[in-house]
C-alpha cells in the first residue's frame, strides 16, 4: 500500500453507550461495537464511526452520550444524514482508498452507492448476517487475523 492509498473501515454506532462524555471509540460499549472496533484497529490505516447524531466521527473525537438511531428516523431525515456523511467522507477519503463497511443496511443505504459511484473499492463483509452471526464473524476474524 502506498502513501496515497489506505484501507479505511467505517463502523456504525450502537445504542449501548457510556453515561459520560468520552472519545467516540470508547463511548460505544456493546460487544458488537467492540468487535468492529478491534477489526478496524487491526486492519485499517484509518477508521471512522458512522453516528446517527454526528455523521462521521473520528475515533478520538470526544462526544456526549446521546440517544438517536437511523432506525427511528424518517426517510427525509435519513436522506439528510446520508448527504452529510457523504460530504464528510469526500474530504476524509483519498481517491485510491479501499473501504470496508461494518454497518447495518440503514447506515449503508446511501453511503455505499455514493462511494462506489466515485470509484472506491467497497467491501461489506458482514452483509446479510444477523447480530449473532456478525459477532461470530468478528470473533473469528479478530482472533486469527484473516
PDB file of C-alpha atoms in Angstrom:
ATOM      1  CA  UNK A   1       0.000   0.000   0.000  1.00  0.00           C
ATOM      2  CA  UNK A   2       1.488   3.338  -0.964  1.00  0.00           C
ATOM      3  CA  UNK A   3       1.227   6.586   0.973  1.00  0.00           C
ATOM      4  CA  UNK A   4      -1.508   7.755  -1.394  1.00  0.00           C
ATOM      5  CA  UNK A   5      -3.925   4.908  -0.646  1.00  0.00           C
ATOM      6  CA  UNK A   6      -5.195   3.300   2.504  1.00  0.00           C
ATOM      7  CA  UNK A   7      -7.610   0.751   3.825  1.00  0.00           C
ATOM      8  CA  UNK A   8     -10.393   2.636   5.607  1.00  0.00           C
ATOM      9  CA  UNK A   9     -13.016   0.959   7.788  1.00  0.00           C
ATOM     10  CA  UNK A  10     -16.390   2.552   8.531  1.00  0.00           C
ATOM     11  CA  UNK A  11     -18.065   1.268  11.710  1.00  0.00           C
ATOM     12  CA  UNK A  12     -21.614   2.105  12.760  1.00  0.00           C
ATOM     13  CA  UNK A  13     -22.551   3.489  16.139  1.00  0.00           C
ATOM     14  CA  UNK A  14     -24.595   1.377  18.548  1.00  0.00           C
ATOM     15  CA  UNK A  15     -27.188   2.105  21.202  1.00  0.00           C
ATOM     16  CA  UNK A  16     -25.184   0.919  24.202  1.00  0.00           C
ATOM     17  CA  UNK A  17     -23.046   3.811  25.439  1.00  0.00           C
ATOM     18  CA  UNK A  18     -21.232   5.139  28.469  1.00  0.00           C
ATOM     19  CA  UNK A  19     -23.194   7.655  30.515  1.00  0.00           C
ATOM     20  CA  UNK A  20     -20.458  10.292  30.367  1.00  0.00           C
ATOM     21  CA  UNK A  21     -18.537  12.138  27.641  1.00  0.00           C
ATOM     22  CA  UNK A  22     -15.758  10.068  26.065  1.00  0.00           C
ATOM     23  CA  UNK A  23     -13.797   9.573  22.885  1.00  0.00           C
ATOM     24  CA  UNK A  24     -16.077   8.148  20.211  1.00  0.00           C
ATOM     25  CA  UNK A  25     -14.053   4.916  20.110  1.00  0.00           C
ATOM     26  CA  UNK A  26     -14.708   4.424  23.837  1.00  0.00           C
ATOM     27  CA  UNK A  27     -18.270   5.729  24.280  1.00  0.00           C
ATOM     28  CA  UNK A  28     -19.923   2.810  22.458  1.00  0.00           C
ATOM     29  CA  UNK A  29     -19.785  -0.247  24.690  1.00  0.00           C
ATOM     30  CA  UNK A  30     -21.638  -3.156  23.085  1.00  0.00           C
ATOM     31  CA  UNK A  31     -19.908  -6.404  22.175  1.00  0.00           C
ATOM     32  CA  UNK A  32     -20.749  -5.723  18.525  1.00  0.00           C
ATOM     33  CA  UNK A  33     -19.077  -2.311  18.548  1.00  0.00           C
ATOM     34  CA  UNK A  34     -16.067  -3.656  20.453  1.00  0.00           C
ATOM     35  CA  UNK A  35     -15.657  -6.361  17.806  1.00  0.00           C
ATOM     36  CA  UNK A  36     -15.990  -3.889  14.937  1.00  0.00           C
ATOM     37  CA  UNK A  37     -13.509  -1.528  16.610  1.00  0.00           C
ATOM     38  CA  UNK A  38     -10.980  -4.347  17.069  1.00  0.00           C
ATOM     39  CA  UNK A  39     -11.398  -5.364  13.426  1.00  0.00           C
ATOM     40  CA  UNK A  40     -10.862  -1.754  12.300  1.00  0.00           C
ATOM     41  CA  UNK A  41      -7.836  -1.206  14.525  1.00  0.00           C
ATOM     42  CA  UNK A  42      -6.228  -4.448  13.322  1.00  0.00           C
ATOM     43  CA  UNK A  43      -6.763  -3.829   9.606  1.00  0.00           C
ATOM     44  CA  UNK A  44      -7.360  -0.187   8.794  1.00  0.00           C
ATOM     45  CA  UNK A  45      -4.951   2.617   8.071  1.00  0.00           C
ATOM     46  CA  UNK A  46      -7.764   4.899   9.250  1.00  0.00           C
ATOM     47  CA  UNK A  47     -11.222   4.217  10.595  1.00  0.00           C
ATOM     48  CA  UNK A  48     -14.303   6.266  11.290  1.00  0.00           C
ATOM     49  CA  UNK A  49     -17.596   5.835  13.097  1.00  0.00           C
ATOM     50  CA  UNK A  50     -20.930   6.463  11.386  1.00  0.00           C
ATOM     51  CA  UNK A  51     -23.005   8.163  14.084  1.00  0.00           C
ATOM     52  CA  UNK A  52     -26.756   8.697  13.782  1.00  0.00           C
ATOM     53  CA  UNK A  53     -26.376  12.061  15.521  1.00  0.00           C
ATOM     54  CA  UNK A  54     -22.932  13.288  14.477  1.00  0.00           C
ATOM     55  CA  UNK A  55     -22.459  11.829  10.987  1.00  0.00           C
ATOM     56  CA  UNK A  56     -18.823  10.776  10.615  1.00  0.00           C
ATOM     57  CA  UNK A  57     -16.727  10.709  13.785  1.00  0.00           C
ATOM     58  CA  UNK A  58     -13.002  10.303  14.174  1.00  0.00           C
ATOM     59  CA  UNK A  59     -12.331   7.696  16.890  1.00  0.00           C
ATOM     60  CA  UNK A  60     -10.582  10.217  19.152  1.00  0.00           C
ATOM     61  CA  UNK A  61     -13.331  12.839  18.899  1.00  0.00           C
ATOM     62  CA  UNK A  62     -14.909  13.389  22.335  1.00  0.00           C
ATOM     63  CA  UNK A  63     -18.710  13.344  22.348  1.00  0.00           C
ATOM     64  CA  UNK A  64     -21.552  13.371  24.849  1.00  0.00           C
ATOM     65  CA  UNK A  65     -23.798  10.316  25.214  1.00  0.00           C
ATOM     66  CA  UNK A  66     -26.913  10.551  23.027  1.00  0.00           C
ATOM     67  CA  UNK A  67     -29.981   8.579  22.047  1.00  0.00           C
ATOM     68  CA  UNK A  68     -30.525   8.582  18.290  1.00  0.00           C
ATOM     69  CA  UNK A  69     -30.673   5.860  15.669  1.00  0.00           C
ATOM     70  CA  UNK A  70     -31.278   5.823  11.940  1.00  0.00           C
ATOM     71  CA  UNK A  71     -33.757   3.014  12.537  1.00  0.00           C
ATOM     72  CA  UNK A  72     -36.175   5.508  14.136  1.00  0.00           C
ATOM     73  CA  UNK A  73     -35.582   8.358  11.641  1.00  0.00           C
ATOM     74  CA  UNK A  74     -37.956   9.137   8.828  1.00  0.00           C
ATOM     75  CA  UNK A  75     -36.841   8.799   5.213  1.00  0.00           C
ATOM     76  CA  UNK A  76     -36.220  12.547   4.762  1.00  0.00           C
ATOM     77  CA  UNK A  77     -34.047  12.744   7.892  1.00  0.00           C
ATOM     78  CA  UNK A  78     -32.070   9.678   6.777  1.00  0.00           C
ATOM     79  CA  UNK A  79     -31.513  11.307   3.373  1.00  0.00           C
ATOM     80  CA  UNK A  80     -30.172  14.441   5.083  1.00  0.00           C
ATOM     81  CA  UNK A  81     -27.948  12.298   7.324  1.00  0.00           C
ATOM     82  CA  UNK A  82     -26.615  10.417   4.280  1.00  0.00           C
ATOM     83  CA  UNK A  83     -25.916  13.678   2.440  1.00  0.00           C
ATOM     84  CA  UNK A  84     -23.885  14.977   5.400  1.00  0.00           C
ATOM     85  CA  UNK A  85     -21.978  11.701   5.775  1.00  0.00           C
ATOM     86  CA  UNK A  86     -21.114  11.635   2.068  1.00  0.00           C
ATOM     87  CA  UNK A  87     -19.905  15.248   2.220  1.00  0.00           C
ATOM     88  CA  UNK A  88     -17.684  14.372   5.194  1.00  0.00           C
ATOM     89  CA  UNK A  89     -16.314  11.250   3.517  1.00  0.00           C
ATOM     90  CA  UNK A  90     -15.490  13.243   0.386  1.00  0.00           C
ATOM     91  CA  UNK A  91     -12.965  15.209   2.478  1.00  0.00           C
ATOM     92  CA  UNK A  92     -11.660  12.243   4.505  1.00  0.00           C
ATOM     93  CA  UNK A  93     -11.058   9.646   1.783  1.00  0.00           C
ATOM     94  CA  UNK A  94      -8.329   9.675  -0.831  1.00  0.00           C
ATOM     95  CA  UNK A  95      -9.119   8.527  -4.407  1.00  0.00           C
ATOM     96  CA  UNK A  96      -7.258   5.190  -4.120  1.00  0.00           C
ATOM     97  CA  UNK A  97      -8.568   4.229  -0.664  1.00  0.00           C
ATOM     98  CA  UNK A  98     -10.360   0.917  -0.259  1.00  0.00           C
ATOM     99  CA  UNK A  99     -13.294   0.961   2.145  1.00  0.00           C
ATOM    100  CA  UNK A 100     -14.728  -1.769   4.349  1.00  0.00           C
ATOM    101  CA  UNK A 101     -18.158  -1.003   5.803  1.00  0.00           C
ATOM    102  CA  UNK A 102     -19.207  -2.646   9.073  1.00  0.00           C
ATOM    103  CA  UNK A 103     -22.670  -1.169   9.413  1.00  0.00           C
ATOM    104  CA  UNK A 104     -26.306  -2.125   9.064  1.00  0.00           C
ATOM    105  CA  UNK A 105     -28.426  -1.527   5.973  1.00  0.00           C
ATOM    106  CA  UNK A 106     -29.805   1.859   7.033  1.00  0.00           C
ATOM    107  CA  UNK A 107     -26.295   3.183   7.674  1.00  0.00           C
ATOM    108  CA  UNK A 108     -25.018   1.814   4.346  1.00  0.00           C
ATOM    109  CA  UNK A 109     -28.018   2.566   2.125  1.00  0.00           C
ATOM    110  CA  UNK A 110     -26.896   5.826   0.558  1.00  0.00           C
ATOM    111  CA  UNK A 111     -23.248   5.748   1.573  1.00  0.00           C
ATOM    112  CA  UNK A 112     -22.107   2.624  -0.288  1.00  0.00           C
ATOM    113  CA  UNK A 113     -23.621   3.670  -3.652  1.00  0.00           C
ATOM    114  CA  UNK A 114     -22.042   7.128  -3.226  1.00  0.00           C
ATOM    115  CA  UNK A 115     -18.615   5.582  -2.627  1.00  0.00           C
ATOM    116  CA  UNK A 116     -18.916   3.100  -5.497  1.00  0.00           C
ATOM    117  CA  UNK A 117     -20.071   5.822  -7.907  1.00  0.00           C
ATOM    118  CA  UNK A 118     -16.855   7.662  -7.087  1.00  0.00           C
ATOM    119  CA  UNK A 119     -14.725   4.635  -7.865  1.00  0.00           C
ATOM    120  CA  UNK A 120     -13.945   3.377  -4.369  1.00  0.00           C
ATOM    121  CA  UNK A 121     -13.466  -0.342  -3.845  1.00  0.00           C
ATOM    122  CA  UNK A 122     -16.093  -1.076  -1.163  1.00  0.00           C
ATOM    123  CA  UNK A 123     -16.386  -4.308   0.799  1.00  0.00           C
ATOM    124  CA  UNK A 124     -19.317  -5.202   3.099  1.00  0.00           C
ATOM    125  CA  UNK A 125     -18.113  -8.434   4.727  1.00  0.00           C
ATOM    126  CA  UNK A 126     -20.995  -8.845   7.193  1.00  0.00           C
ATOM    127  CA  UNK A 127     -23.815  -8.029   4.768  1.00  0.00           C
ATOM    128  CA  UNK A 128     -26.820 -10.265   5.363  1.00  0.00           C
ATOM    129  CA  UNK A 129     -25.581 -11.595   8.719  1.00  0.00           C
ATOM    130  CA  UNK A 130     -27.766 -11.368  11.824  1.00  0.00           C
ATOM    131  CA  UNK A 131     -26.314  -9.908  15.024  1.00  0.00           C
ATOM    132  CA  UNK A 132     -25.203 -13.268  16.445  1.00  0.00           C
ATOM    133  CA  UNK A 133     -23.630 -14.189  13.117  1.00  0.00           C
ATOM    134  CA  UNK A 134     -21.861 -10.828  12.992  1.00  0.00           C
ATOM    135  CA  UNK A 135     -20.447 -11.400  16.472  1.00  0.00           C
ATOM    136  CA  UNK A 136     -19.167 -14.851  15.434  1.00  0.00           C
ATOM    137  CA  UNK A 137     -17.690 -13.453  12.210  1.00  0.00           C
ATOM    138  CA  UNK A 138     -15.895 -10.687  14.121  1.00  0.00           C
ATOM    139  CA  UNK A 139     -14.622 -13.097  16.762  1.00  0.00           C
ATOM    140  CA  UNK A 140     -13.214 -15.391  14.091  1.00  0.00           C
ATOM    141  CA  UNK A 141     -11.597 -12.594  12.071  1.00  0.00           C
ATOM    142  CA  UNK A 142     -10.264 -10.775  15.115  1.00  0.00           C
ATOM    143  CA  UNK A 143      -8.668 -13.874  16.625  1.00  0.00           C
ATOM    144  CA  UNK A 144      -6.953 -15.286  13.556  1.00  0.00           C
ATOM    145  CA  UNK A 145      -6.198 -12.044  11.745  1.00  0.00           C
ATOM    146  CA  UNK A 146      -7.585 -13.259   8.413  1.00  0.00           C
TER     147      UNK A 146
END
